[in-house]
Short mmCIF file of N, CA and C in Angstrom, two decimals:
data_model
loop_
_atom_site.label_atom_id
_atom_site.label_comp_id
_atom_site.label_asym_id
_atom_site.label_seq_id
_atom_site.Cartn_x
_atom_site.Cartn_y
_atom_site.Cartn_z
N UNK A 1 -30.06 -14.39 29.62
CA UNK A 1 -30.14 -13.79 28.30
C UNK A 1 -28.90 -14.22 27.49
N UNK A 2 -29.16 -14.58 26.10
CA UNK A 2 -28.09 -15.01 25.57
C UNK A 2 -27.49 -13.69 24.37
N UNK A 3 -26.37 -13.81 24.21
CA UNK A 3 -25.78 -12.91 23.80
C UNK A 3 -25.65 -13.62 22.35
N UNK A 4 -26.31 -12.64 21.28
CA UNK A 4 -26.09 -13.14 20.03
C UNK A 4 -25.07 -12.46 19.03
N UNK A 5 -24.69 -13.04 18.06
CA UNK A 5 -23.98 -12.63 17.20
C UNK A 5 -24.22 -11.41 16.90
N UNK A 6 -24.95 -10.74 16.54
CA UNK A 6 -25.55 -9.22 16.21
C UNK A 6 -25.65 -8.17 17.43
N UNK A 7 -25.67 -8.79 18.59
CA UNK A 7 -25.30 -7.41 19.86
C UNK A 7 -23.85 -7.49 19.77
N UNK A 8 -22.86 -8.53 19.70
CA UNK A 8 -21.53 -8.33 19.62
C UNK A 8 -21.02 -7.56 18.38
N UNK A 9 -21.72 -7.80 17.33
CA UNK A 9 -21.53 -6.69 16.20
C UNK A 9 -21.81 -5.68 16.38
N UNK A 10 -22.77 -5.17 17.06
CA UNK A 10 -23.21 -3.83 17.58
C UNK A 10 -22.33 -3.54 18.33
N UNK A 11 -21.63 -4.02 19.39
CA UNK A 11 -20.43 -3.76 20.68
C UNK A 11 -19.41 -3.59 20.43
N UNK A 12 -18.94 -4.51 18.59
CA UNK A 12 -17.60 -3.85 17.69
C UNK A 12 -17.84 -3.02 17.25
N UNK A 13 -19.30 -2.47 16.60
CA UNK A 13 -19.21 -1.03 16.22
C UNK A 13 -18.94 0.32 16.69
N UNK A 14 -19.38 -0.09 18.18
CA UNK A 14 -19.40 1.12 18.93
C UNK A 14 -18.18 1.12 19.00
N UNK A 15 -17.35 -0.17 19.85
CA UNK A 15 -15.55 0.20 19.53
C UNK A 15 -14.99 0.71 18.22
N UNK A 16 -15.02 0.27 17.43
CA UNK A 16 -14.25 0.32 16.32
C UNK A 16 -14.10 2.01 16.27
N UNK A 17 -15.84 2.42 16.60
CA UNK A 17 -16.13 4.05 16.39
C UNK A 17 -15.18 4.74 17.26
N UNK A 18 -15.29 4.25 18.71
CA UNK A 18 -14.51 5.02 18.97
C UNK A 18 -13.05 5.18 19.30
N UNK A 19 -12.40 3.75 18.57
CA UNK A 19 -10.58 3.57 18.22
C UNK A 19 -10.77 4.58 16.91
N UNK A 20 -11.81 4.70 16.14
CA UNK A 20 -11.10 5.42 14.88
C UNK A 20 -11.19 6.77 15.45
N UNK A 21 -12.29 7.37 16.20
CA UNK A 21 -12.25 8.69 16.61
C UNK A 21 -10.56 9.11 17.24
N UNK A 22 -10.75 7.82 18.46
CA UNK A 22 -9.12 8.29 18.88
C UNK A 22 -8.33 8.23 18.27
N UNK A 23 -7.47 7.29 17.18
CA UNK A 23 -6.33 7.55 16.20
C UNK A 23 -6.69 8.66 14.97
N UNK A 24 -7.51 9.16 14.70
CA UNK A 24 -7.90 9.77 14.05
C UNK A 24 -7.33 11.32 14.50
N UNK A 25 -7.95 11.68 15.83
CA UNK A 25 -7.38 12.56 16.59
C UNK A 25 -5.79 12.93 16.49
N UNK A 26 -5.30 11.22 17.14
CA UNK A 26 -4.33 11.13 17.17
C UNK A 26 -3.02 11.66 15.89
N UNK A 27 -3.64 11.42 14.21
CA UNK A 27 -2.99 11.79 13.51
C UNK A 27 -3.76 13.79 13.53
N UNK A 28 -4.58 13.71 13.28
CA UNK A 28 -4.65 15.40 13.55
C UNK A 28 -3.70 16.42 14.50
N UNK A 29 -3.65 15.77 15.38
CA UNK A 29 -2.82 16.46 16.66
C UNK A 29 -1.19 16.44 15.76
N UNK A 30 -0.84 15.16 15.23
CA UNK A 30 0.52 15.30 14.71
C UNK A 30 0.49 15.89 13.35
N UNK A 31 -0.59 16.44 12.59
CA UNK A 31 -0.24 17.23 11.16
C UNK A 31 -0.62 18.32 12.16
N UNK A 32 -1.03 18.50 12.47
CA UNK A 32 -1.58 20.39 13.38
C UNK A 32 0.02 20.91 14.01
N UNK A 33 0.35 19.76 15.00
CA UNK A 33 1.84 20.11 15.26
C UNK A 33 2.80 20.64 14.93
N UNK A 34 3.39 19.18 14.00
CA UNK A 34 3.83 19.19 12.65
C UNK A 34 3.74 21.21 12.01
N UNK A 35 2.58 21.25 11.44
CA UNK A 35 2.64 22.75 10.98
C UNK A 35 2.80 23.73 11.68
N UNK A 36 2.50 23.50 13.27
CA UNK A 36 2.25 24.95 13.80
C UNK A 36 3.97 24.91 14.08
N UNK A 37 4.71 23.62 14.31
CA UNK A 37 6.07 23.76 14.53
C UNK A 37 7.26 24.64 13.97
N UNK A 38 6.40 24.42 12.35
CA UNK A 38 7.36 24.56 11.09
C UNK A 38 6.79 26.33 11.04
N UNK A 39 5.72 26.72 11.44
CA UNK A 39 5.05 27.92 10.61
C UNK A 39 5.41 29.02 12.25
N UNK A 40 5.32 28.41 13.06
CA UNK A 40 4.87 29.59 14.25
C UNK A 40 6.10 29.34 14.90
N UNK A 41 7.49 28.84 14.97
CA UNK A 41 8.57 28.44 15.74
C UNK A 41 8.43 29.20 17.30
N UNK A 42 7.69 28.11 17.55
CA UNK A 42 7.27 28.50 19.28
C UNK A 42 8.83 27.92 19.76
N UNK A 43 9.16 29.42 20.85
CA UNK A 43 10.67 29.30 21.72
C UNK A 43 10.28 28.35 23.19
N UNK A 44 8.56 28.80 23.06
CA UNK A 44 8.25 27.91 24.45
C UNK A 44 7.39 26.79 24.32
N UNK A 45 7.37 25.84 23.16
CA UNK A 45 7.14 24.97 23.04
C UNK A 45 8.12 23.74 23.31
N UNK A 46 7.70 23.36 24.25
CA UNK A 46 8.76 21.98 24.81
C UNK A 46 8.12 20.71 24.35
N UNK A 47 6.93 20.24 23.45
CA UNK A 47 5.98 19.02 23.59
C UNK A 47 5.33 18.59 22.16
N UNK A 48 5.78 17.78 21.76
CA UNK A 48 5.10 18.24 20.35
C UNK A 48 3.66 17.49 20.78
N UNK A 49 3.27 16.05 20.21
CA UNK A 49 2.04 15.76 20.29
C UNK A 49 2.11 14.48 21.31
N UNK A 50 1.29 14.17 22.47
CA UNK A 50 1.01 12.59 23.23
C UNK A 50 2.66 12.85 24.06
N UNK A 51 3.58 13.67 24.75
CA UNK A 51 4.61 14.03 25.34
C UNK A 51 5.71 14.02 24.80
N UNK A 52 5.69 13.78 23.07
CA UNK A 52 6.88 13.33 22.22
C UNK A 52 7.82 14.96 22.16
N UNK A 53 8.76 14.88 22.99
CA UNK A 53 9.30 16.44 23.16
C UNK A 53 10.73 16.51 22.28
N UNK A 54 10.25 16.85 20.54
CA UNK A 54 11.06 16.68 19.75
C UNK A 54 11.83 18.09 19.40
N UNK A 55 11.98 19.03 20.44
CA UNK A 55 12.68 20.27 20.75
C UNK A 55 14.08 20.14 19.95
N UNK A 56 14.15 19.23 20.73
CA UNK A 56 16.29 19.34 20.11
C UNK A 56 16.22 18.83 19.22
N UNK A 57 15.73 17.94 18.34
CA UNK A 57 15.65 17.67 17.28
C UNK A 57 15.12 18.60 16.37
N UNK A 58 14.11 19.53 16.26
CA UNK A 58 13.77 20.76 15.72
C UNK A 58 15.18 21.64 15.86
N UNK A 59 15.52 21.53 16.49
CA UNK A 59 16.73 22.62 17.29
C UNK A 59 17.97 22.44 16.03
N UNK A 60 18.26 20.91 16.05
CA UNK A 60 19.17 20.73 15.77
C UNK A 60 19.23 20.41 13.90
N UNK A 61 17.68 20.27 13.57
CA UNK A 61 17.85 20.60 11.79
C UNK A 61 16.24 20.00 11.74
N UNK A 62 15.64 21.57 11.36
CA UNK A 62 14.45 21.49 10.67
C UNK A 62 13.84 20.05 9.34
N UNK A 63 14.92 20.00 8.68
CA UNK A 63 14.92 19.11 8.09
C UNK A 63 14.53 17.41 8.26
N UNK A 64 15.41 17.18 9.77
CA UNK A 64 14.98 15.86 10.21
C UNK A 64 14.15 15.67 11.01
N UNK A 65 13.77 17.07 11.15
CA UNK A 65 12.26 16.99 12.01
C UNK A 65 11.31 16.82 11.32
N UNK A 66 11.60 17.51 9.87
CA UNK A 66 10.30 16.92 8.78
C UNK A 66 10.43 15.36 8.62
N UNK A 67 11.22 14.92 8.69
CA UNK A 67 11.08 13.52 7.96
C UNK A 67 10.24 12.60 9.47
N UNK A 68 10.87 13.01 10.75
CA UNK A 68 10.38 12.26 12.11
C UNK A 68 8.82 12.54 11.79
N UNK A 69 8.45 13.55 11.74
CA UNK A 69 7.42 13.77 11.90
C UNK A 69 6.41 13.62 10.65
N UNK A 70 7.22 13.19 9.64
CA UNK A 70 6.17 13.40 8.25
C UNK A 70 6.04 11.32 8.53
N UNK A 71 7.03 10.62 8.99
CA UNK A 71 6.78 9.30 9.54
C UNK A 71 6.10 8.79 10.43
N UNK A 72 5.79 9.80 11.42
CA UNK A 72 4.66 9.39 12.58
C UNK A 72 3.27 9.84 11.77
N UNK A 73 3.25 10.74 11.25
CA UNK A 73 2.04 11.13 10.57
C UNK A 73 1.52 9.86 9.25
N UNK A 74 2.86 9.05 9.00
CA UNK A 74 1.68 8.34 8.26
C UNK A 74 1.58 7.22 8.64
N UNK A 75 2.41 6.70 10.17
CA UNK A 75 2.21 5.54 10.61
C UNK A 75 0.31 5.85 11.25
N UNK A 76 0.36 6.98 11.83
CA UNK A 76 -0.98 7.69 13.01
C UNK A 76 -1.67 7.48 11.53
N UNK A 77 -1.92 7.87 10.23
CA UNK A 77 -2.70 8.15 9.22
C UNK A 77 -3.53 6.38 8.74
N UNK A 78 -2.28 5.69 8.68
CA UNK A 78 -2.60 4.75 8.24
C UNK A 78 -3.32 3.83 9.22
N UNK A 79 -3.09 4.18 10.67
CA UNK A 79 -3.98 3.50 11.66
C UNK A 79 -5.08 3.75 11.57
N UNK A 80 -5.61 5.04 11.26
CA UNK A 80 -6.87 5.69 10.85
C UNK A 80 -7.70 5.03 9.67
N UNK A 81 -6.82 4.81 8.86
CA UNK A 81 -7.12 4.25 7.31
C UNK A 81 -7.79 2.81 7.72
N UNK A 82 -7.35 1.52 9.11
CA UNK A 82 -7.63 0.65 8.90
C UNK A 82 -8.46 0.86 9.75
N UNK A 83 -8.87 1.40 10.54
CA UNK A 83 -9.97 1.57 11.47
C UNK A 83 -11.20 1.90 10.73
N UNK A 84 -10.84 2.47 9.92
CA UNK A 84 -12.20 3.31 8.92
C UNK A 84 -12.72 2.44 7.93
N UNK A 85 -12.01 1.44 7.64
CA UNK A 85 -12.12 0.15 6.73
C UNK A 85 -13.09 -0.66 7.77
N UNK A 86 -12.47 -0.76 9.43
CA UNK A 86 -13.16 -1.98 10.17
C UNK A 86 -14.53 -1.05 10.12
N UNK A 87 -14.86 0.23 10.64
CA UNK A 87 -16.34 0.82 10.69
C UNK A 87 -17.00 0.46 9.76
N UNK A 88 -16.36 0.70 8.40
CA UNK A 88 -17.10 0.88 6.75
C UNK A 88 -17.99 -0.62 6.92
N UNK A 89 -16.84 -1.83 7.12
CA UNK A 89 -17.48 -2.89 6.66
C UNK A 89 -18.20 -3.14 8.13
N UNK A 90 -18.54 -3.22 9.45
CA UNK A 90 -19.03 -3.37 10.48
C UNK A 90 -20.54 -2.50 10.23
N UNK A 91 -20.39 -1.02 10.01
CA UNK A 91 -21.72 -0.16 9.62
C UNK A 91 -22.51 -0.73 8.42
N UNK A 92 -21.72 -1.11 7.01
CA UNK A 92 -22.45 -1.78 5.98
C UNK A 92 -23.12 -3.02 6.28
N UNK A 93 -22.66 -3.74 7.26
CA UNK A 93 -23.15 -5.09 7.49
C UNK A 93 -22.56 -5.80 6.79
N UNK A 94 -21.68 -5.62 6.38
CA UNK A 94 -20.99 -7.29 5.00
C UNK A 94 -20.44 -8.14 5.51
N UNK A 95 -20.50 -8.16 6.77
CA UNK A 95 -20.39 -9.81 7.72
C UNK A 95 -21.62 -10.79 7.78
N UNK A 96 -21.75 -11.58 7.05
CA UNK A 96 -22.82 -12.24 6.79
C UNK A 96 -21.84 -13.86 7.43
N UNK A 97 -23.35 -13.74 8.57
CA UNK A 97 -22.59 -14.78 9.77
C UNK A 97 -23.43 -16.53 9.02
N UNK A 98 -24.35 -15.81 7.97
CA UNK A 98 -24.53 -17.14 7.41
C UNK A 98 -23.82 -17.81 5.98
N UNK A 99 -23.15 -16.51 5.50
CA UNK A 99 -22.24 -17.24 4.37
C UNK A 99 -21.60 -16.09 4.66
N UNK A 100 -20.14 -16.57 5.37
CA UNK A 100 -18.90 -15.64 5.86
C UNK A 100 -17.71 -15.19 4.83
N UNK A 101 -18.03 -16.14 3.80
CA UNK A 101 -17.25 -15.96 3.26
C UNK A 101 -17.32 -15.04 1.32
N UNK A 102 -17.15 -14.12 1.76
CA UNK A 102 -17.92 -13.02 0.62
C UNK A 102 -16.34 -12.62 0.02
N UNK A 103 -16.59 -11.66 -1.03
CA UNK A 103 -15.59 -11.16 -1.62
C UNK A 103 -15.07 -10.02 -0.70
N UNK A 104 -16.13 -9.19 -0.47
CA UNK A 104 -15.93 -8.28 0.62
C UNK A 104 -15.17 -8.32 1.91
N UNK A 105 -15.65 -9.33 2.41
CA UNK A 105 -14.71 -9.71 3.50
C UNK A 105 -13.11 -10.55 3.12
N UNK A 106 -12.94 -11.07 1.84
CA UNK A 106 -11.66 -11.15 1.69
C UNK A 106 -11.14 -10.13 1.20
N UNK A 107 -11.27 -9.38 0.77
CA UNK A 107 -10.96 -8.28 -0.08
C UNK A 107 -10.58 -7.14 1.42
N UNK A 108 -11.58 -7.01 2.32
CA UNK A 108 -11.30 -6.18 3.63
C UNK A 108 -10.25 -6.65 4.39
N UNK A 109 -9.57 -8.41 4.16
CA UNK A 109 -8.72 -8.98 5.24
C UNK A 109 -7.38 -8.57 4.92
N UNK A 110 -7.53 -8.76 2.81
CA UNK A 110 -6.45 -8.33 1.97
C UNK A 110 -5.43 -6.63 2.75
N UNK A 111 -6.94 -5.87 2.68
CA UNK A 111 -6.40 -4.65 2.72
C UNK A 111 -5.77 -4.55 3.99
N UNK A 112 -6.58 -4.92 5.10
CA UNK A 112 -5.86 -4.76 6.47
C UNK A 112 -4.67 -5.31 6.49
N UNK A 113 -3.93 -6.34 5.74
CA UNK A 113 -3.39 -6.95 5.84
C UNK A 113 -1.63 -6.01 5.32
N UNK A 114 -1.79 -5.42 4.32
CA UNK A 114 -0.94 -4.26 3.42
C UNK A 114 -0.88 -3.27 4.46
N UNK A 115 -2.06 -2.72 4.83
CA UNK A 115 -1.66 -1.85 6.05
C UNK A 115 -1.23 -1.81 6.90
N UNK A 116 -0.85 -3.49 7.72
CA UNK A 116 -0.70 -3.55 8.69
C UNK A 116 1.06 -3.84 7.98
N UNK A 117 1.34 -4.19 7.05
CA UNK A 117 2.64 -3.94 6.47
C UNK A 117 2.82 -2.79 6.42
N UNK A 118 2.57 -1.82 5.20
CA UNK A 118 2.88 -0.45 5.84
C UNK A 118 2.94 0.56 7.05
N UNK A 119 2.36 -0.09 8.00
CA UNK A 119 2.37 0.59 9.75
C UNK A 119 3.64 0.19 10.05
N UNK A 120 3.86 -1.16 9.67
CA UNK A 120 5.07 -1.94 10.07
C UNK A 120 6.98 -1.71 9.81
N UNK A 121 6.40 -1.21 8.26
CA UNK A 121 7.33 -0.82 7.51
C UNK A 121 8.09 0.58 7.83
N UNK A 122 6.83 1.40 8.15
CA UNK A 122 7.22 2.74 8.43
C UNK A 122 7.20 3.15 10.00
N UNK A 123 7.07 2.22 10.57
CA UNK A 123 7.60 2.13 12.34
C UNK A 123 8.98 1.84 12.39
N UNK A 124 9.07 0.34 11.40
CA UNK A 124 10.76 0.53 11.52
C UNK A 124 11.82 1.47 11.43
N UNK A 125 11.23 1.99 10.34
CA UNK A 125 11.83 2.91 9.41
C UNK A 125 12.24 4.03 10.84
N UNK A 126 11.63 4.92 11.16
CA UNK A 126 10.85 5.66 12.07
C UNK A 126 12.12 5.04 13.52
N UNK A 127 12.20 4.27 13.47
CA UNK A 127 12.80 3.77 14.40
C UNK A 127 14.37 3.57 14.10
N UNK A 128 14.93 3.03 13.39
CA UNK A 128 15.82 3.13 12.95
C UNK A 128 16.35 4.95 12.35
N UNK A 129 15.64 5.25 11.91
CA UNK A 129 15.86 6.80 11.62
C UNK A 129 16.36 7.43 13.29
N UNK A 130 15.42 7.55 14.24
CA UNK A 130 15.63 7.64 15.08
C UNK A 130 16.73 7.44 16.09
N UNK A 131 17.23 5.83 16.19
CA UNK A 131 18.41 5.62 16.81
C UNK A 131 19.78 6.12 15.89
N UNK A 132 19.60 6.04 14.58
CA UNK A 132 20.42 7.00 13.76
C UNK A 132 21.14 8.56 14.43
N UNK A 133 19.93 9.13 14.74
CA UNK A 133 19.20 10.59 15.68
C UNK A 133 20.38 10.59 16.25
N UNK A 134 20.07 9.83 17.30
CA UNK A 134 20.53 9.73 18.45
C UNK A 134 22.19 9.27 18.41
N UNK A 135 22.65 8.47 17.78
CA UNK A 135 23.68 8.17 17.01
C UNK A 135 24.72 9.92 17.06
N UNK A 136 23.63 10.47 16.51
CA UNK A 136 24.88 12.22 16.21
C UNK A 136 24.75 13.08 16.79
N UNK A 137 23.94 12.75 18.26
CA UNK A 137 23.65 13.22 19.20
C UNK A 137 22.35 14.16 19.74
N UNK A 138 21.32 13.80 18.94
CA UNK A 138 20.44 14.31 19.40
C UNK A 138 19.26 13.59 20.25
N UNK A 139 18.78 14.41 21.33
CA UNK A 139 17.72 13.91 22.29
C UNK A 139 16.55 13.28 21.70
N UNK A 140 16.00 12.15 21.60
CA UNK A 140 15.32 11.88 20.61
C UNK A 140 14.31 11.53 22.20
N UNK A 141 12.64 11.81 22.03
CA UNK A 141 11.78 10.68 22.90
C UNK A 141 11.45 9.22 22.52
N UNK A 142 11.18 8.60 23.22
CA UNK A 142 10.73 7.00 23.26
C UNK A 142 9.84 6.97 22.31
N UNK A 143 10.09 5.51 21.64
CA UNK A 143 9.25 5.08 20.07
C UNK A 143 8.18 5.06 20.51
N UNK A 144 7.41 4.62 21.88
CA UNK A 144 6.37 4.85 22.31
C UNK A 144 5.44 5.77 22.53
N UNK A 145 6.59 6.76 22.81
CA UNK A 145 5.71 8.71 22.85
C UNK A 145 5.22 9.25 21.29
N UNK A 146 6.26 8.47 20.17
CA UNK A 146 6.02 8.87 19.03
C UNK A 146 5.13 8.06 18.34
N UNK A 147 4.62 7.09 19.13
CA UNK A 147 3.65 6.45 18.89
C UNK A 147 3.84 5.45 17.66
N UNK A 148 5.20 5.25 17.38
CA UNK A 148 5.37 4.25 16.25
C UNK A 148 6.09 2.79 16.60
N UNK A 149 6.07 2.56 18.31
CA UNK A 149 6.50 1.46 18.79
C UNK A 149 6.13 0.16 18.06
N UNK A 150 6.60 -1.04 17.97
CA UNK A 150 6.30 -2.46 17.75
C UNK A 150 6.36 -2.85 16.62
N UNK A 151 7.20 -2.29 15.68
CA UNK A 151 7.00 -2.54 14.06
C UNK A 151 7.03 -4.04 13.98
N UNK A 152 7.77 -5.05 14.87
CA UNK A 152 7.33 -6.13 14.91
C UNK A 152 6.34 -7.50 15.27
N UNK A 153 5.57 -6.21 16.17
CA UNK A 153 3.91 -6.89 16.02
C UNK A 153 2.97 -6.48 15.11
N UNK A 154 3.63 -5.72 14.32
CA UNK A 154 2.51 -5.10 12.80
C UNK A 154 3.18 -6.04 11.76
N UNK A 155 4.17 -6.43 11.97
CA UNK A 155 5.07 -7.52 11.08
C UNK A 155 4.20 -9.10 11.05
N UNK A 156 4.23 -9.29 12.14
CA UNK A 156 3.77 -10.26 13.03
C UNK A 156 1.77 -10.35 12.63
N UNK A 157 1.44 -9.45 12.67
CA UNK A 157 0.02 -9.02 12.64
C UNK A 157 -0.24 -9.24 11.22
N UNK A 158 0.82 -8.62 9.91
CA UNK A 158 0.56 -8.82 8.26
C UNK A 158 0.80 -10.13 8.42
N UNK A 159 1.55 -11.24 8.74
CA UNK A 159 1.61 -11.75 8.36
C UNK A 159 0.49 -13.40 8.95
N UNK A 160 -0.53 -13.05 10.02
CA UNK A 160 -1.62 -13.36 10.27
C UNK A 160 -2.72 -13.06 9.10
N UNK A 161 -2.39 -12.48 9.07
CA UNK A 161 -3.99 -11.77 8.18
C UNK A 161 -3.78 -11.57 7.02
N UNK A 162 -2.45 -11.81 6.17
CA UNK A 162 -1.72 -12.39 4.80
C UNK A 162 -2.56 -14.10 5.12
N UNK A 163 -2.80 -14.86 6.42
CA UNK A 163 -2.36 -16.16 5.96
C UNK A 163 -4.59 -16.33 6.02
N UNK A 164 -5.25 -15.75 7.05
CA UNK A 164 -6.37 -15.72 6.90
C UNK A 164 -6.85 -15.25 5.61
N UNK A 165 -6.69 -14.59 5.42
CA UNK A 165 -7.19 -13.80 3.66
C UNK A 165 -6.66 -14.98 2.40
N UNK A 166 -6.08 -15.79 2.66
CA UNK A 166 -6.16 -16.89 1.85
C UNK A 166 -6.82 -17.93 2.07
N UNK A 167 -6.76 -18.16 3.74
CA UNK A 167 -7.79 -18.63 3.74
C UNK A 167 -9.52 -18.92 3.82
N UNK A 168 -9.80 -17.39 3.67
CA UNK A 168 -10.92 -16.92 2.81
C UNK A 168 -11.01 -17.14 1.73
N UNK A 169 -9.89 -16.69 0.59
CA UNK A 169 -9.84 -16.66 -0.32
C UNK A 169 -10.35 -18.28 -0.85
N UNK A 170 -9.68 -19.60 -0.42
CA UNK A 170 -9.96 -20.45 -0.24
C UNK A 170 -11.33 -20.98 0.05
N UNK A 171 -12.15 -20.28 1.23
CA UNK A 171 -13.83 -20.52 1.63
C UNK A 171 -14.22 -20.22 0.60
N UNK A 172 -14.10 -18.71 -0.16
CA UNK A 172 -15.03 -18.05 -1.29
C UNK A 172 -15.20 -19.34 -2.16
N UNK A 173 -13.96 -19.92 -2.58
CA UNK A 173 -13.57 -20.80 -4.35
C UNK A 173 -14.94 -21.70 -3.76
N UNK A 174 -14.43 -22.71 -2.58
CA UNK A 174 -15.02 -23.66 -1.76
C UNK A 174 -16.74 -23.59 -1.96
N UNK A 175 -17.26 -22.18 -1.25
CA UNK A 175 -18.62 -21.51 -1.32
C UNK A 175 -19.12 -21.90 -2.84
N UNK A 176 -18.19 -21.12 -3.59
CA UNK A 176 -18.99 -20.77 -4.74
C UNK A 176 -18.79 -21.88 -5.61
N UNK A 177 -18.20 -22.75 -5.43
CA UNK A 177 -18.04 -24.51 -5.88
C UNK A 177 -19.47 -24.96 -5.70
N UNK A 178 -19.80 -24.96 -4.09
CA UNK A 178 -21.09 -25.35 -3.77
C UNK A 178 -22.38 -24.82 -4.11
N UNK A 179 -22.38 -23.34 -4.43
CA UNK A 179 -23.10 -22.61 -4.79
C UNK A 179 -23.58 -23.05 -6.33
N UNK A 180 -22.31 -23.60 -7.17
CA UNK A 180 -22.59 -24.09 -8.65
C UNK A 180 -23.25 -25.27 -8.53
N UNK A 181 -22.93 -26.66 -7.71
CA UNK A 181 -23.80 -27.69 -7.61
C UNK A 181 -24.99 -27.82 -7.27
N UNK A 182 -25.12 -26.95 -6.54
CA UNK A 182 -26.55 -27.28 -5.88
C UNK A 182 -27.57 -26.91 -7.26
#
């Protein structure tokens, strides 16, 4: 049996569905946190969200716990944002495997592409804030628990999909060149 283009589109949909369900989660759990932290000051809360145990940092100024946490919330938000972009255009069908090159799909490479800058941007950030943290002595968990690790493979990642989205941009002109001659 041969495996066609359209069951593998079907096999990204089902993924895509369920990476957005999980980061999706993932930012819920950190605004739910986030508030129940600030509103209910649990004495026996040791954990905030995924094992990130930002205790002493709460402990040590409400304040920079808003900012840690208002930064994981929009790195987790914006992962959500591009996942929901890959469903939108995967469920609509606007991959057209016989003329690939649509506005839609440059226009979708564009956007992933900004997002994957802003994930990037605000991981660093997030990170650097962090060793700051830690700098004046507070217990900070791993960029990994806070889930904003690798700002330089989201760096790395914009600037892939900055260089594809032109070269779409490029197929479209190309397409619709040919589209006028014929």
């Amino acid at each position: 049996m041969e495996i066609s283009s359209k069951h593998i589109m079907k096999v990204l949909l089902v993924l895509s569905w369920i990476i957005f369900i999980g980061v999706c989660v993932d930012a819920g759990g950190f605004i739910f946190n986030t508030i129940f932290m600030l509103t209910q000051n649990p004495f026996g809360e040791t954990y905030f969200w995924n094992g990130a145990k930002l205790t002493s940092l709460y402990d040590f100024d409400k304040g920079y716990f808003m900012v840690i946490a208002c930064l994981m919330i929009i790195v987790a938000v914006m992962k959500s944002l591009m996942f929901y972009w890959i469903v939108k255009i995967l469920h609509e069908q606007k991959l057209n495997m016989e003329q690939p090159f649509n506005k839609d799909v440059g226009d979708f490479i564009f956007k992933l592409s900004f997002a994957a800058l802003a994930i990037g941007i605000f991981s660093s950030w997030t990170a650097n804030y962090s060793i700051w943290l830690v700098a004046k002595g507070v217990t900070m968990p791993t960029l990994e628990q806070m889930n904003v690790g690798g700002a330089d493979v989201w760096f790395f990642m914009t600037v892939i999909l900055f260089v594809i989205g032109h070269i779409f941009k490029r197929g479209i002109e190309i397409q619709s060149e040919n589209e006028l001659t014929v």
